[in-house]
Short mmCIF file of C-alpha atoms in Angstrom, two decimals:
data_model
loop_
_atom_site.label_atom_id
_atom_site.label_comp_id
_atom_site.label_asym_id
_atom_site.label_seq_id
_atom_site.Cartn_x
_atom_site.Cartn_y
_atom_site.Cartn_z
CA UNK A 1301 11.98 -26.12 -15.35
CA UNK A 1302 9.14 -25.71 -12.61
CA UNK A 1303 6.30 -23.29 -13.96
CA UNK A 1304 6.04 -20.53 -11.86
CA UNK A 1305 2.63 -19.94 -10.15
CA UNK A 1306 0.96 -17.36 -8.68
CA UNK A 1307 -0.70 -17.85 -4.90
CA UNK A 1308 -0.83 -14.21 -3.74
CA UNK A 1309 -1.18 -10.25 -5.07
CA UNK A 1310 -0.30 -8.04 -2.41
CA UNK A 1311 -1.73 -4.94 -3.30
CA UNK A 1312 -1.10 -1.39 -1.71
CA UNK A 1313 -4.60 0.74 -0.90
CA UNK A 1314 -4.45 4.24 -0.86
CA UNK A 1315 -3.49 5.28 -4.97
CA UNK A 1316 -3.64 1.57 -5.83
CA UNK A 1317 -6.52 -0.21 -5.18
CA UNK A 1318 -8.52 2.73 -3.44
CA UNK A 1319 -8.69 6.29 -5.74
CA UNK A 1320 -6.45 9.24 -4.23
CA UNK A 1321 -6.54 12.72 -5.33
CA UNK A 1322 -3.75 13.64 -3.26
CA UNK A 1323 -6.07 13.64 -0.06
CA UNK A 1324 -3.71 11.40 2.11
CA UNK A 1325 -1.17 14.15 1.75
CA UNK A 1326 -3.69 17.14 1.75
CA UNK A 1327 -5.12 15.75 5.71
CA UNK A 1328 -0.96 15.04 6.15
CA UNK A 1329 -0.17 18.79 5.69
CA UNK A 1330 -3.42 20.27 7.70
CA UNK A 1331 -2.40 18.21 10.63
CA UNK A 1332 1.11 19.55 10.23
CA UNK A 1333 0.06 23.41 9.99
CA UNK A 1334 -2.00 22.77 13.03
CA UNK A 1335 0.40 21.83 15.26
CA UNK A 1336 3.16 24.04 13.78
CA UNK A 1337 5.03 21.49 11.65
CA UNK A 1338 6.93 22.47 8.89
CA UNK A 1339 6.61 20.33 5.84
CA UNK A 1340 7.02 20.90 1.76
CA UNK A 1341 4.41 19.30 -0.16
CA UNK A 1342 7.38 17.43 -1.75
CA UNK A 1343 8.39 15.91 1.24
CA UNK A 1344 4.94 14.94 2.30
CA UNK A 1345 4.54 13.53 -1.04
CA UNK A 1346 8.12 11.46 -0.95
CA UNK A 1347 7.07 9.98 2.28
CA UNK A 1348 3.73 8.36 1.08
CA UNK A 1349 3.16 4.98 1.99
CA UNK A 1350 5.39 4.99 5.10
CA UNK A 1351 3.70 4.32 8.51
CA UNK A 1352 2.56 8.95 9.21
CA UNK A 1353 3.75 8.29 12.80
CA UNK A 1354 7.21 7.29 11.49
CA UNK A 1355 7.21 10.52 8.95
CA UNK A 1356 5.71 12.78 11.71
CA UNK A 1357 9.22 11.38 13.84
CA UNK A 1358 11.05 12.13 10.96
CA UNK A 1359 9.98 15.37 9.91
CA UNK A 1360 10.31 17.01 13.88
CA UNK A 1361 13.32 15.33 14.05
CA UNK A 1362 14.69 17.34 11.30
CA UNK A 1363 12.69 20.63 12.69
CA UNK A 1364 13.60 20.20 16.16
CA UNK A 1365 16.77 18.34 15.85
CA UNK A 1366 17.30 14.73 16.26
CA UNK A 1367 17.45 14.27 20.71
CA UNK A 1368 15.30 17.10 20.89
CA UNK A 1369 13.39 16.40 24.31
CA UNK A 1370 10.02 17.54 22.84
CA UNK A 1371 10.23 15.74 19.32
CA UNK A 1372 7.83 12.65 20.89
CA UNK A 1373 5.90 14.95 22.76
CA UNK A 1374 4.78 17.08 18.81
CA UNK A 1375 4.69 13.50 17.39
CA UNK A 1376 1.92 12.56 19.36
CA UNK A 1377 0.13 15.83 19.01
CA UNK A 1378 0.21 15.90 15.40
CA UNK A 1379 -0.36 12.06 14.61
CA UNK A 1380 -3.79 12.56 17.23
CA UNK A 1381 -4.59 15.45 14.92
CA UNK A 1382 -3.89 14.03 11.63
CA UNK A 1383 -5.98 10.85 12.53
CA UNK A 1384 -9.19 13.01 13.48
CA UNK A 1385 -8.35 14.50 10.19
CA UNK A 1386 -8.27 11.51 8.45
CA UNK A 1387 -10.68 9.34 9.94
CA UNK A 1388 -13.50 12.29 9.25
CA UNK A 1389 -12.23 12.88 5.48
CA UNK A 1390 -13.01 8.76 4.74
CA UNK A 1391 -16.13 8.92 7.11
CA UNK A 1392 -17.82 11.36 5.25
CA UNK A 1393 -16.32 11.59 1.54
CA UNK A 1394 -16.57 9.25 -1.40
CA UNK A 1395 -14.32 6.27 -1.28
CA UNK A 1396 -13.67 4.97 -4.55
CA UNK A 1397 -11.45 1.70 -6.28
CA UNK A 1398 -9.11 2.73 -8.48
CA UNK A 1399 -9.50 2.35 -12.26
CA UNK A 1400 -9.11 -1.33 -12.73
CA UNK A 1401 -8.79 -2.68 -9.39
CA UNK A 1402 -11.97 -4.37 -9.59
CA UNK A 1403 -11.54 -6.31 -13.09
CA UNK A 1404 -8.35 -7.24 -11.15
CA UNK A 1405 -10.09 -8.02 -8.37
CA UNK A 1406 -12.54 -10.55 -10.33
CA UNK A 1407 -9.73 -11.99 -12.30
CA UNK A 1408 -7.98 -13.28 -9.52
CA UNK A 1409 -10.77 -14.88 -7.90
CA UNK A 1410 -11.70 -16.90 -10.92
CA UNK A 1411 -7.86 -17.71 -11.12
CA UNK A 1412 -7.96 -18.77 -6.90
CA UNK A 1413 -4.68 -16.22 -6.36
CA UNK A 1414 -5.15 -14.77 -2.87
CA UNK A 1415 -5.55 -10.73 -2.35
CA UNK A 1416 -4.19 -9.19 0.26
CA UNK A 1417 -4.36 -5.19 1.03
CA UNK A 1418 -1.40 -3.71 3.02
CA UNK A 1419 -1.04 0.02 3.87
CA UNK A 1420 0.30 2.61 5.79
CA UNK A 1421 -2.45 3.65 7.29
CA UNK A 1422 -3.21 2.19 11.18
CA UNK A 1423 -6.29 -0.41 11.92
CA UNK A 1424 -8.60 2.01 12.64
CA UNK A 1425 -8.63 4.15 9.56
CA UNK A 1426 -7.91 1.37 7.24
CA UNK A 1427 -11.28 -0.64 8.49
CA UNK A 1428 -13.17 2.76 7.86
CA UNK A 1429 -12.05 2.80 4.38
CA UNK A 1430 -12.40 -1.03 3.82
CA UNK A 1431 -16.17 -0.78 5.21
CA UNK A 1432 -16.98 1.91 2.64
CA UNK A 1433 -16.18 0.16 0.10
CA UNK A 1434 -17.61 -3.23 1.00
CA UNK A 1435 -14.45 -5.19 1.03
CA UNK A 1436 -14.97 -5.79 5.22
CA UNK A 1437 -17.63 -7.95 4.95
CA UNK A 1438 -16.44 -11.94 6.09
CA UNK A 1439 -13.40 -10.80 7.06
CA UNK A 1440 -13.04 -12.26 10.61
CA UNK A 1441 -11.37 -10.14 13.61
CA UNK A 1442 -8.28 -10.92 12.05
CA UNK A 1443 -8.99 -9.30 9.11
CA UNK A 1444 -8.82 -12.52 7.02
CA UNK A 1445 -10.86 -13.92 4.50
CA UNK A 1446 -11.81 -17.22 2.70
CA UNK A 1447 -12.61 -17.53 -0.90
CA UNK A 1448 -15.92 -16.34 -1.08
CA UNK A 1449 -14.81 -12.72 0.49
CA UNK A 1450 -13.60 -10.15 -1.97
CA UNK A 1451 -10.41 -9.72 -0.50
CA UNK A 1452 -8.56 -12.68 1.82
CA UNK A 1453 -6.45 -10.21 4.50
CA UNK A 1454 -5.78 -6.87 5.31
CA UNK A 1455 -2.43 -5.78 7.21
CA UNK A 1456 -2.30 -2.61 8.64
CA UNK A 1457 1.23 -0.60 9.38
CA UNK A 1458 0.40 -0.99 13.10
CA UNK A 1459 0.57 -4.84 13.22
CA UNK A 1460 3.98 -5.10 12.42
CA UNK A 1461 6.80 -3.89 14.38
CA UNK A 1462 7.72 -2.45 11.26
CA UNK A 1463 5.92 -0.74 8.68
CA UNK A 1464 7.46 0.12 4.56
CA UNK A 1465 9.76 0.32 3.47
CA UNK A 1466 10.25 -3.35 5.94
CA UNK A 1467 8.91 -6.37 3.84
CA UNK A 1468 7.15 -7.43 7.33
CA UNK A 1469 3.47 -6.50 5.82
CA UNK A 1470 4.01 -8.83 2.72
CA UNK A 1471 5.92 -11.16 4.61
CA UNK A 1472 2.92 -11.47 7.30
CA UNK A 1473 0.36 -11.56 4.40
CA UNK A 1474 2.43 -14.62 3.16
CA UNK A 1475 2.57 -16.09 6.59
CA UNK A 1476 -1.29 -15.55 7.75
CA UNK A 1477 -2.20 -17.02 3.67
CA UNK A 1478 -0.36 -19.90 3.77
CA UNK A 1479 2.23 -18.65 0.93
CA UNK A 1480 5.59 -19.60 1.63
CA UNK A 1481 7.93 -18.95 -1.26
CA UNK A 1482 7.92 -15.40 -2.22
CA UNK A 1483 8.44 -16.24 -5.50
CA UNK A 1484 4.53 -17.45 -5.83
CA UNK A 1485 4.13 -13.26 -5.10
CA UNK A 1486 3.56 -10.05 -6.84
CA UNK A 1487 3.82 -6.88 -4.87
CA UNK A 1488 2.54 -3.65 -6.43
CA UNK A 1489 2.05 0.06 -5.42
CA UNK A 1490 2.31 3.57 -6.01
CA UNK A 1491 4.76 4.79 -3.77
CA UNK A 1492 8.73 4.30 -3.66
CA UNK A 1493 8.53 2.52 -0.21
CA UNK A 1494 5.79 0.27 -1.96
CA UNK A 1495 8.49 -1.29 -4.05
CA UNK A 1496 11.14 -1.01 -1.77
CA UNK A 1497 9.62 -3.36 0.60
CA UNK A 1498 8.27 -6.15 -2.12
CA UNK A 1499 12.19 -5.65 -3.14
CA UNK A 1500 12.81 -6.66 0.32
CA UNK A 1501 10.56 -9.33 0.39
CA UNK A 1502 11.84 -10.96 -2.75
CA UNK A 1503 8.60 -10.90 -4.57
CA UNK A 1504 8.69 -12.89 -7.99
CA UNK A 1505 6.97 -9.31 -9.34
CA UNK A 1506 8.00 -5.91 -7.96
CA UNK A 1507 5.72 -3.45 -9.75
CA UNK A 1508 4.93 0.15 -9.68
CA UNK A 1509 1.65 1.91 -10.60
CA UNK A 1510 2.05 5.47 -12.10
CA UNK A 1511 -1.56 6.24 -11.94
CA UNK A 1512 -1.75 6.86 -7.94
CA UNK A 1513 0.10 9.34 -6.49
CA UNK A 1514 3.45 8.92 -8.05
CA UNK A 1515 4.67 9.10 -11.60
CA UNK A 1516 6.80 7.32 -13.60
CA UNK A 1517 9.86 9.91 -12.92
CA UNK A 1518 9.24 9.08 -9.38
CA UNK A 1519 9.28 5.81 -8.86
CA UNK A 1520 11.77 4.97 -11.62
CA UNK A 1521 14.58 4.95 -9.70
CA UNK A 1522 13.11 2.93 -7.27
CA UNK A 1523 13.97 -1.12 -7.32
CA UNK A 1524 11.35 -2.54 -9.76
CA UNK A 1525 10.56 -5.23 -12.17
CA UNK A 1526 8.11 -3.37 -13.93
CA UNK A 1527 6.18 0.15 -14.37
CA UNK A 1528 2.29 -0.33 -15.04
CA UNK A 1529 -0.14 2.21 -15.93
CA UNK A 1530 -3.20 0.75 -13.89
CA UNK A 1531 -3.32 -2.53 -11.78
CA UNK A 1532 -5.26 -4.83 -14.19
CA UNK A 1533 -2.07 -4.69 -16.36
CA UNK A 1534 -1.45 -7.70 -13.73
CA UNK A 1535 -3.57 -10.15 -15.02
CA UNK A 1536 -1.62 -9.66 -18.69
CA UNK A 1537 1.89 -10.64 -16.61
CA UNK A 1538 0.17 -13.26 -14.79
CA UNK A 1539 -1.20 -14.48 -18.35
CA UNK A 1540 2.30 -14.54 -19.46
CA UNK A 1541 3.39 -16.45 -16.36
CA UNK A 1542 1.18 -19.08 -17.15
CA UNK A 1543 2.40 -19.26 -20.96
CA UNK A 1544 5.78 -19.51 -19.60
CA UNK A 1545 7.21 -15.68 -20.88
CA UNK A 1546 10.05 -14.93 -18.60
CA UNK A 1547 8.64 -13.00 -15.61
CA UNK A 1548 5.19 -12.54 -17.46
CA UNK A 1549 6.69 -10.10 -19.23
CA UNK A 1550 5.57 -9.03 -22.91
CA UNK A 1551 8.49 -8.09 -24.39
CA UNK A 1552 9.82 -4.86 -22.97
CA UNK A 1553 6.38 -2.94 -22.96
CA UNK A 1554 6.07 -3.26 -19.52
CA UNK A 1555 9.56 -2.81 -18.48
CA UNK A 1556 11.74 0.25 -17.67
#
């Protein structure tokens, strides 16, 4: 049989690759108190990693009710206040990588497997975040990169028609990288829609990270090959790719 190899991560940012202390949901709820939204902090936090115009829809769709002739009229007011919101809270406070990411990061380029960052989050505040942390620079107006550039594309939830749980962010990543069998792929992130849409896509690896913003409790149930407690637990599954173990996987330590 064919050895399986690996052309392309897709990684998640916000709670994967980029540190989040709950902030994402924290600028989430202001917006929503300030335009007189009402939303639980549970249902903020389920809704993670979806596109926040889609879960601003959602949410005054349930408020308002679902043909409600203003529901599109308080979308638009709170996703304009929740991107001020947003866009000033990465302007002007730390922006870290997650614990791991970078020895990840460095693994992969010695090992030539492409990187590509997809996210909720639209262009604008996704470039903000990318520039503070350095991984912008070579990136060309595309936001794609060559080998020398610490990550090789970034795909925002506004460049597809449709954003997680939709495969269409992996699937473009694939498509813009030159990876056409998704079975050369490993999708992971922190959120449920993370793994729903690399179960979508087909991804050889499907894997969740409990050390972002959701646990193992919560993302359990959600369609997965494995759980892993930081992101540089990849490089052990793509060590165990290349010594043939089925799926990369050591035993069942990394399986649930």
């Amino acid at each position: 049989m064919e050895q399986q190899q690996i052309k392309l991560v897709v990684l998640d940012m916000a709670g994967t690759t980029v540190a989040d202390q709950h902030e994402v949901e924290a600028c989430f709820a202001k917006a929503a108190r300030m335009s007189g939204l009402e939303a639980s902090d549970e249902a903020i936090l389920a809704a993670q990693g979806l596109s926040k115009r889609y879960v601003f829809q959602l949410f005054w769709r349930a408020q308002l009710g679902e043909s409600h002739p203003d529901v599109e009229i308080q979308v638009d007011k709170s996703y304009a206040i929740f991107k001020d919101v947003l866009e000033a809270h990465y302007q002007t406070q730390p922006v870290f990588p997650t614990d791991g990411c970078l020895k990840l990061f460095s693994y992969l380029k010695q090992n030539n497997i492409k990187i590509a960052l997809t996210t909720g989050f639209y262009r604008v505040v996704t470039d903000i975040i990318l520039g503070r942390l350095g991984w912008l620079e070579g990136l060309d107006e595309n936001r794609l990169g060559n080998e020398s550039t610490i990550i090789q594309a970034s795909i925002a939830s506004d460049e597809v028609e449709h954003g997680r749980p939709a495969p269409l962010m992996i699937q473009k990543a694939m498509r813009l990288l030159g990876v056409s069998d998704p079975k050369q792929v490993i999708n992971a992130g922190d959120t449920p829609s993370d793994l729903q849409s690399g179960h979508a896509a087909g991804v050889l690896l499907n894997l969740g990270v409990t050390n972002g913003t959701h646990t193992v409790e919560q993302l359990i149930g959600h369609p997965h090959d494995a759980l892993i407690g930081s992101i540089d637990e990849i490089i052990n599954l793509i060590e165990g790719i290349k010594e043939g173990r089925p799926s990369g996987k050591k035993a069942d330590a990394y399986s649930f």
